[in-house]
Coordinates of C-alpha atoms and ligand atoms in Angstrom, one line a residue:
M1 CA -2.7 -104.0 -22.2
K2 CA -1.4 -102.2 -19.6
K3 CA 2.4 -102.3 -18.7
I4 CA 3.4 -100.8 -15.4
V5 CA 6.9 -100.5 -14.5
C6 CA 7.8 -99.3 -11.2
F7 CA 11.5 -97.5 -10.2
K8 CA 11.9 -98.0 -6.8
N9 CA 14.7 -97.2 -4.1
I10 CA 14.6 -93.3 -5.5
G11 CA 16.6 -91.1 -2.5
Q12 CA 15.1 -88.0 -3.9
L13 CA 12.6 -87.8 -6.7
V14 CA 12.4 -84.0 -8.3
Q15 CA 9.1 -83.0 -10.1
T16 CA 8.6 -79.6 -11.7
T17 CA 5.1 -78.2 -10.5
S18 CA 5.3 -74.7 -11.9
V19 CA 7.3 -72.3 -14.0
A20 CA 6.2 -69.0 -13.0
P21 CA 7.0 -69.0 -10.4
P22 CA 9.4 -71.9 -10.6
E23 CA 8.5 -74.1 -8.1
I24 CA 9.8 -78.1 -7.6
R25 CA 8.9 -80.8 -5.5
V26 CA 11.3 -83.0 -3.7
R27 CA 10.7 -86.4 -2.3
A28 CA 13.2 -88.6 -0.3
N29 CA 12.9 -92.3 -0.2
C30 CA 10.1 -93.2 -3.0
A31 CA 8.9 -95.0 -5.8
L32 CA 7.8 -93.9 -9.1
V33 CA 5.1 -96.2 -10.7
T34 CA 4.6 -95.9 -14.4
E35 CA 1.9 -97.0 -16.9
N36 CA 2.1 -97.4 -20.6
G37 CA 5.5 -94.6 -20.3
K38 CA 3.5 -92.4 -18.5
V39 CA 3.7 -91.2 -14.7
R40 CA 1.1 -93.0 -12.7
K41 CA 2.2 -91.9 -9.0
V42 CA 4.9 -91.4 -6.8
I43 CA 4.6 -93.7 -3.3
A44 CA 6.9 -94.4 -0.5
N45 CA 9.0 -96.6 -0.8
A46 CA 8.1 -98.9 1.9
K47 CA 4.7 -98.8 -0.1
V48 CA 6.4 -100.7 -3.1
Q49 CA 4.5 -104.3 -3.8
P50 CA 6.5 -105.8 -6.8
S51 CA 3.6 -108.5 -7.4
Q52 CA 1.3 -105.5 -8.9
Y53 CA 4.2 -104.3 -11.5
D54 CA 5.0 -105.7 -14.4
R55 CA 8.8 -104.7 -14.0
T56 CA 10.4 -103.3 -10.8
I57 CA 13.7 -101.6 -11.2
D58 CA 15.7 -100.6 -8.3
L59 CA 17.3 -97.2 -8.6
G60 CA 19.8 -97.9 -5.9
G61 CA 19.3 -94.8 -3.8
R62 CA 20.0 -92.3 -6.4
A63 CA 18.1 -88.9 -7.0
V64 CA 15.5 -88.6 -10.2
I65 CA 14.8 -85.5 -12.1
P66 CA 12.8 -84.9 -15.0
G67 CA 14.4 -85.1 -18.4
F68 CA 15.7 -81.7 -19.9
V69 CA 13.8 -80.2 -22.3
D70 CA 16.4 -78.2 -24.6
C71 CA 13.7 -75.9 -26.3
H72 CA 16.0 -73.8 -28.8
T73 CA 18.6 -75.7 -31.0
H74 CA 20.0 -75.9 -34.5
L75 CA 21.1 -79.4 -34.3
I76 CA 21.0 -80.3 -38.2
Y77 CA 24.0 -78.9 -39.8
A78 CA 27.2 -79.7 -41.4
G79 CA 30.6 -78.7 -40.8
D80 CA 32.0 -77.0 -38.0
R81 CA 33.4 -73.4 -37.4
K82 CA 36.3 -73.9 -35.5
K83 CA 38.5 -71.4 -37.9
E84 CA 36.2 -68.7 -36.9
M85 CA 36.4 -69.4 -33.1
E86 CA 39.9 -68.6 -33.9
A87 CA 39.1 -65.4 -35.7
R88 CA 37.0 -64.2 -32.7
A89 CA 39.7 -65.2 -30.4
R90 CA 41.9 -62.8 -32.5
G91 CA 39.4 -59.9 -32.5
A92 CA 36.9 -60.3 -35.0
S93 CA 33.2 -60.3 -33.9
Y94 CA 30.3 -62.5 -34.8
L95 CA 28.8 -59.9 -36.6
D96 CA 31.8 -58.9 -38.5
I97 CA 32.2 -62.3 -39.6
L98 CA 28.7 -62.8 -40.8
K99 CA 29.0 -59.4 -42.9
T100 CA 31.6 -60.9 -45.0
G101 CA 30.0 -64.0 -46.0
G102 CA 31.3 -66.5 -43.2
G103 CA 29.6 -67.5 -39.6
I104 CA 25.8 -68.8 -40.5
L105 CA 26.6 -68.5 -44.5
T106 CA 29.9 -71.0 -43.9
T107 CA 27.3 -73.5 -42.2
V108 CA 24.6 -72.8 -45.0
K109 CA 27.2 -73.4 -47.8
A110 CA 28.3 -76.8 -45.7
T111 CA 24.9 -77.9 -45.5
R112 CA 23.4 -77.2 -49.0
E113 CA 26.3 -79.8 -50.0
A114 CA 25.6 -82.5 -47.5
S115 CA 23.1 -85.2 -48.4
E116 CA 19.9 -85.7 -46.5
E117 CA 21.6 -88.9 -45.2
S118 CA 24.7 -87.6 -43.8
L119 CA 22.8 -84.8 -42.1
F120 CA 20.2 -87.4 -40.4
E121 CA 23.3 -89.3 -39.5
S122 CA 25.4 -86.6 -37.6
A123 CA 22.1 -85.2 -36.1
R124 CA 21.0 -88.7 -34.8
R125 CA 24.4 -89.1 -33.2
R126 CA 24.2 -85.5 -31.7
M127 CA 20.4 -85.9 -30.3
R128 CA 21.8 -89.6 -28.9
R129 CA 24.4 -88.2 -27.2
M130 CA 22.7 -85.2 -25.8
T131 CA 19.6 -87.6 -24.6
E132 CA 22.6 -89.8 -22.7
L133 CA 23.5 -86.3 -20.9
G134 CA 19.8 -86.0 -19.8
T135 CA 17.7 -84.3 -22.3
T136 CA 14.4 -85.8 -23.0
A137 CA 12.5 -83.4 -25.4
F138 CA 13.6 -80.9 -27.9
E139 CA 13.2 -78.1 -30.3
I140 CA 15.1 -77.8 -34.1
K141 CA 15.2 -75.4 -36.6
S142 CA 16.0 -75.1 -40.0
G143 CA 17.9 -72.0 -41.4
Y144 CA 21.0 -73.7 -43.0
G145 CA 19.6 -73.6 -46.1
L146 CA 18.2 -70.4 -47.0
D147 CA 16.7 -71.9 -49.8
L148 CA 13.1 -73.7 -50.4
E149 CA 15.0 -77.1 -51.2
T150 CA 17.6 -77.2 -48.4
E151 CA 15.0 -75.7 -45.7
K152 CA 12.8 -78.6 -46.3
K153 CA 15.6 -81.2 -46.5
I154 CA 16.5 -80.2 -42.8
L155 CA 12.9 -80.2 -41.7
R156 CA 12.3 -83.7 -43.2
V157 CA 15.5 -84.9 -41.6
G158 CA 13.8 -83.3 -38.4
R159 CA 10.8 -85.5 -39.0
R160 CA 12.7 -88.6 -39.4
L161 CA 14.3 -87.8 -36.0
R162 CA 11.2 -87.4 -34.1
D163 CA 9.8 -90.8 -35.8
E164 CA 13.1 -92.7 -35.3
L165 CA 14.0 -91.7 -32.0
G166 CA 10.5 -91.7 -30.0
V167 CA 11.1 -88.4 -28.0
P168 CA 9.0 -85.0 -28.2
V169 CA 10.6 -82.7 -31.2
T170 CA 9.0 -79.6 -32.1
L171 CA 10.4 -78.3 -35.7
T172 CA 10.7 -74.6 -36.5
Y173 CA 11.2 -73.0 -40.0
L174 CA 13.9 -70.4 -39.6
G175 CA 14.2 -69.2 -43.1
A176 CA 14.9 -65.7 -41.8
H177 CA 18.3 -66.5 -40.4
A178 CA 20.4 -64.5 -42.6
V179 CA 20.2 -63.1 -45.8
P180 CA 21.7 -65.5 -48.6
R181 CA 24.7 -64.3 -50.8
G182 CA 23.5 -62.3 -53.9
M183 CA 20.3 -61.4 -52.7
S184 CA 18.8 -58.5 -51.5
K185 CA 17.3 -58.4 -47.9
D186 CA 14.0 -57.6 -49.1
A187 CA 13.6 -60.1 -51.8
Y188 CA 14.9 -62.8 -49.7
L189 CA 12.3 -61.7 -47.1
N190 CA 9.2 -61.7 -49.6
F191 CA 10.5 -65.2 -50.8
V192 CA 10.4 -66.4 -46.8
I193 CA 6.9 -65.1 -46.3
E194 CA 5.8 -66.4 -49.7
S195 CA 7.3 -69.7 -49.1
L196 CA 5.3 -70.1 -45.6
P197 CA 2.4 -72.2 -47.4
E198 CA 4.7 -74.9 -48.3
F199 CA 6.3 -75.6 -44.8
R200 CA 2.6 -76.4 -43.3
G201 CA 2.8 -80.0 -41.7
L202 CA 6.6 -80.0 -42.1
A203 CA 7.0 -77.5 -39.5
D204 CA 5.4 -76.7 -36.4
G205 CA 6.4 -72.9 -36.0
V206 CA 8.6 -70.1 -37.2
D207 CA 11.2 -68.2 -36.0
I208 CA 13.4 -65.3 -37.4
F209 CA 17.0 -63.8 -36.2
C210 CA 16.0 -60.1 -35.4
E211 CA 19.4 -58.3 -35.1
R212 CA 21.5 -55.6 -36.8
D213 CA 23.0 -56.7 -40.3
A214 CA 20.2 -59.3 -40.2
F215 CA 16.4 -58.8 -39.8
S216 CA 14.5 -56.0 -38.0
A217 CA 11.5 -55.7 -36.0
A218 CA 9.8 -54.6 -38.9
D219 CA 10.7 -57.9 -41.0
L220 CA 9.6 -59.7 -37.7
R221 CA 6.2 -58.0 -37.6
R222 CA 5.8 -59.0 -41.5
L223 CA 6.6 -62.3 -41.2
F224 CA 5.0 -63.3 -38.0
L225 CA 1.6 -61.8 -39.1
S226 CA 1.7 -64.2 -42.0
A227 CA 2.7 -67.0 -40.0
K228 CA 0.0 -66.4 -37.6
L229 CA -2.8 -66.5 -40.0
L230 CA -1.2 -69.9 -41.3
G231 CA -1.3 -71.3 -37.6
F232 CA 2.6 -71.5 -37.0
Q233 CA 3.6 -71.4 -33.7
L234 CA 5.9 -68.0 -33.0
R235 CA 9.5 -67.7 -31.6
A236 CA 12.0 -65.5 -32.4
H237 CA 15.6 -64.6 -31.9
V238 CA 15.6 -61.4 -30.2
E239 CA 17.7 -58.5 -28.3
E240 CA 20.9 -61.2 -28.3
L241 CA 23.9 -58.6 -29.4
S242 CA 21.7 -55.4 -29.7
R243 CA 18.1 -54.0 -29.0
Q244 CA 16.2 -54.1 -31.7
G245 CA 12.8 -54.0 -30.6
G246 CA 12.0 -57.6 -31.6
C247 CA 10.9 -59.0 -28.4
F248 CA 8.4 -56.3 -27.9
E249 CA 6.8 -56.8 -31.3
A250 CA 7.0 -60.5 -31.0
A251 CA 5.2 -60.4 -27.4
R252 CA 2.5 -57.8 -29.0
L253 CA 1.7 -60.9 -31.9
G254 CA 1.4 -63.8 -29.0
A255 CA 5.0 -65.4 -29.5
L256 CA 5.5 -68.5 -27.5
S257 CA 8.7 -67.7 -26.7
C258 CA 11.4 -64.9 -27.3
D259 CA 14.8 -66.2 -27.1
H260 CA 18.6 -64.5 -26.1
L261 CA 17.3 -61.4 -24.7
E262 CA 20.5 -60.0 -23.3
H263 CA 19.4 -56.6 -24.3
A264 CA 15.8 -57.0 -23.2
S265 CA 14.3 -53.7 -21.6
P266 CA 11.6 -53.7 -18.6
A267 CA 9.4 -52.6 -21.1
D268 CA 10.3 -56.0 -23.2
I269 CA 9.8 -57.8 -20.2
R270 CA 6.7 -56.5 -19.1
A271 CA 5.6 -57.3 -22.6
M272 CA 6.3 -60.6 -22.3
K273 CA 4.9 -60.9 -19.0
L274 CA 1.2 -59.8 -20.5
S275 CA 1.4 -61.9 -23.4
G276 CA 2.5 -64.9 -21.4
T277 CA 5.4 -65.3 -23.5
T278 CA 8.5 -67.7 -22.5
A279 CA 11.6 -66.0 -22.0
T280 CA 14.5 -68.6 -23.3
L281 CA 17.6 -67.8 -21.9
M282 CA 20.8 -69.6 -23.1
P283 CA 23.9 -68.7 -21.0
G284 CA 26.5 -71.0 -23.2
V285 CA 26.1 -68.4 -26.1
A286 CA 27.3 -65.6 -24.0
L287 CA 30.0 -67.7 -22.7
F288 CA 31.3 -68.9 -26.0
L289 CA 30.7 -65.4 -28.0
G290 CA 32.4 -63.5 -24.9
G291 CA 32.1 -59.9 -23.7
Q292 CA 28.3 -60.6 -23.7
K293 CA 26.0 -58.7 -21.2
L294 CA 24.0 -60.7 -19.0
P295 CA 20.2 -60.6 -19.4
L296 CA 17.8 -59.0 -16.5
V297 CA 16.8 -62.5 -15.4
H298 CA 16.1 -61.3 -11.6
A299 CA 13.6 -58.4 -13.4
M300 CA 11.9 -61.2 -15.4
L301 CA 11.7 -63.7 -12.2
D302 CA 10.1 -60.8 -10.0
A303 CA 7.4 -59.9 -13.2
G304 CA 6.4 -63.5 -13.2
V305 CA 8.0 -64.2 -16.9
P306 CA 8.4 -67.9 -17.3
L307 CA 11.6 -68.7 -18.1
A308 CA 13.1 -71.5 -20.1
L309 CA 16.7 -72.6 -20.2
A310 CA 18.4 -73.9 -23.8
T311 CA 21.9 -74.9 -25.3
D312 CA 21.0 -73.3 -28.8
C313 CA 23.3 -76.3 -30.2
N314 CA 24.8 -74.7 -33.3
P315 CA 28.3 -74.5 -34.6
G316 CA 28.9 -71.0 -34.4
S317 CA 27.6 -69.7 -31.1
S318 CA 27.1 -72.6 -29.0
P319 CA 28.6 -76.1 -29.9
A320 CA 26.9 -77.4 -26.8
Y321 CA 25.1 -80.9 -26.1
N322 CA 25.1 -80.9 -22.4
M323 CA 22.1 -79.3 -20.6
Q324 CA 23.5 -80.1 -17.4
T325 CA 26.2 -77.5 -18.2
V326 CA 23.8 -74.6 -19.2
L327 CA 22.0 -75.3 -15.7
Y328 CA 25.4 -74.8 -14.2
L329 CA 26.0 -71.5 -16.0
A330 CA 22.5 -70.2 -15.3
A331 CA 22.6 -70.9 -11.8
H332 CA 26.0 -69.1 -11.1
L333 CA 26.0 -66.3 -13.8
Y334 CA 22.3 -65.3 -13.4
R335 CA 22.4 -66.0 -9.8
L336 CA 19.6 -68.7 -9.9
T337 CA 18.6 -71.4 -6.9
P338 CA 18.9 -74.8 -8.4
E339 CA 15.2 -75.0 -8.2
Q340 CA 14.8 -71.8 -10.3
A341 CA 17.3 -73.1 -12.5
L342 CA 15.6 -76.7 -12.5
A343 CA 12.2 -75.6 -13.2
A344 CA 13.2 -73.2 -16.4
A345 CA 15.2 -76.5 -17.7
T346 CA 12.2 -78.8 -17.7
L347 CA 8.8 -77.9 -17.2
G348 CA 9.5 -74.1 -18.4
G349 CA 11.3 -75.3 -21.9
A350 CA 8.3 -77.5 -22.4
R351 CA 5.8 -74.4 -21.9
G352 CA 7.7 -72.7 -24.8
L353 CA 7.2 -75.5 -26.8
D354 CA 3.4 -75.5 -25.6
G355 CA 4.0 -79.1 -24.5
H356 CA 3.6 -78.8 -21.0
A357 CA 0.8 -80.5 -20.7
R358 CA 2.6 -84.2 -21.9
Y359 CA 5.7 -83.8 -20.5
G360 CA 8.3 -81.9 -18.7
G361 CA 7.4 -82.0 -14.8
L362 CA 7.5 -85.8 -14.3
L363 CA 3.8 -85.4 -13.2
P364 CA 0.9 -87.7 -13.3
G365 CA -0.2 -88.1 -16.6
Q366 CA 2.7 -86.7 -18.4
R367 CA 5.5 -88.7 -20.3
A368 CA 8.1 -90.4 -18.0
D369 CA 10.9 -89.1 -19.3
F370 CA 13.5 -88.2 -16.6
L371 CA 17.2 -88.5 -15.6
V372 CA 19.0 -91.0 -13.0
L373 CA 21.6 -89.1 -11.5
K374 CA 25.1 -90.7 -10.1
T375 CA 24.6 -89.4 -6.6
G376 CA 21.5 -88.9 -4.3
D377 CA 21.2 -85.1 -4.1
Y378 CA 20.2 -83.2 -7.2
R379 CA 21.8 -80.0 -5.9
D380 CA 25.2 -82.0 -6.7
L381 CA 24.6 -80.7 -10.8
F382 CA 25.1 -77.3 -9.5
Y383 CA 27.7 -77.4 -7.0
Y384 CA 30.4 -79.5 -8.3
F385 CA 31.8 -77.7 -11.9
G386 CA 32.2 -79.6 -15.0
E387 CA 31.0 -82.9 -14.0
N388 CA 28.8 -85.4 -15.8
F389 CA 26.1 -86.6 -13.3
A390 CA 23.9 -88.8 -16.0
E391 CA 23.8 -92.1 -14.8
K392 CA 20.8 -93.2 -17.2
T393 CA 18.3 -91.6 -18.9
Y394 CA 14.6 -93.1 -19.3
L395 CA 12.4 -92.1 -22.3
A396 CA 8.6 -93.1 -21.5
A397 CA 10.0 -95.3 -18.7
R398 CA 12.3 -97.0 -21.2
P399 CA 16.3 -96.5 -21.1
A400 CA 17.8 -94.5 -23.8
K401 CA 19.9 -96.2 -26.3
P402 CA 23.7 -95.3 -25.4
S403 CA 25.5 -92.7 -27.9
T404 CA 28.5 -93.0 -30.4
P405 CA 30.7 -89.7 -29.8
P406 CA 29.0 -86.7 -32.2
F407 CA 32.3 -85.1 -32.8
Ligands
LIG1 O1 21.0 -68.7 -32.1 N1 22.1 -65.8 -33.9 C1 21.6 -66.5 -34.7 N2 21.4 -67.8 -34.7 C2 22.0 -68.6 -33.8 C3 23.6 -69.0 -34.3 C4 23.7 -69.7 -35.5 C5 25.1 -69.8 -36.0 O2 26.1 -68.8 -35.8 O3 25.4 -70.6 -36.8 C6 22.2 -68.3 -32.3 O4 23.0 -67.8 -31.7
LIG2 FE1 19.9 -69.8 -32.1

């Protein structure tokens, strides 16, 4: 049975039509017709005929934009790292804290100790809040277990979240996030590579933290060659705090996305362009860690590299739920136009997850995942600082459930 819902009286409807180059289409005074949770067409508001639809919803002249695709998160974890934030303010660095057994390893300890149920509950609260703020598709990484049992526990929680919340969720095995206490890097990396077959069916992709005091570009290559043979999508944390050569290597091996990229070079940018790799930028991390260099965003745009924006939601480098804030930071730190930033945060993220045929642009045939703003102009998102413009989020044409605070 067909269910047709019409959202009428939309003051401004934004669709993302292209990622590289970033392009949006803006239509005034129109209506969005959906069929079984997917976009059917956009019509002029004057052409709305309520008798043809099962339901007609009046949006009162507000702006509608595609839901955000948060294509890089670590939102399943226990505990917090406020103490570490204070230590960094007193001068400790992110990598020094990790080297002395804190940082990621603090969250690993808390996550190992947490029950599957409590991880599910806390992650569900986070996702509901993120959805209320406008995010309608997610990528979620493991990486706070660093042992078979806990890595699987995290990904099982991810699967349950995907089933229960009814939103697109891509799951990534990030065993190579840090070296666990009491193990050498090489022994641990061997374990991660040998464990890959166990994650088939549980994770869609594989990721690695390529950084000084974590894993090298050669480690990335070893891991990715095996992961690729097993059919995993490849994504990588590269060139965040220093240049290690991971971006070039990941692009060469066909990674879907390279993430962070503050230290990516012009050669890395060319490699991403040639391999069609999406560059995922996360300005919230630079803000929270401080003292970071900005990535060469305009060289990426000029080269035609597809861009995505994400929160990196995690307790250590970006305790962020709100993609609206990420858009604002990207627009003003990177000097992006609202069009460039919005394209990256919607269809760009979907492209980085290989989901752009199904969602991300609010285009005909895609999921009707969208955010109704409080005002009639989408540019308000980029103009007024520190506001929340989310009026209501719709997932497959249905209103999202209200959230309870995730703090
Ligand atoms: O994307 N840098 C490595 N991984 C995360 C941070 C994880 C953490 O600090 O808990 C990142 O920034
Ligand atoms: Fe990350």
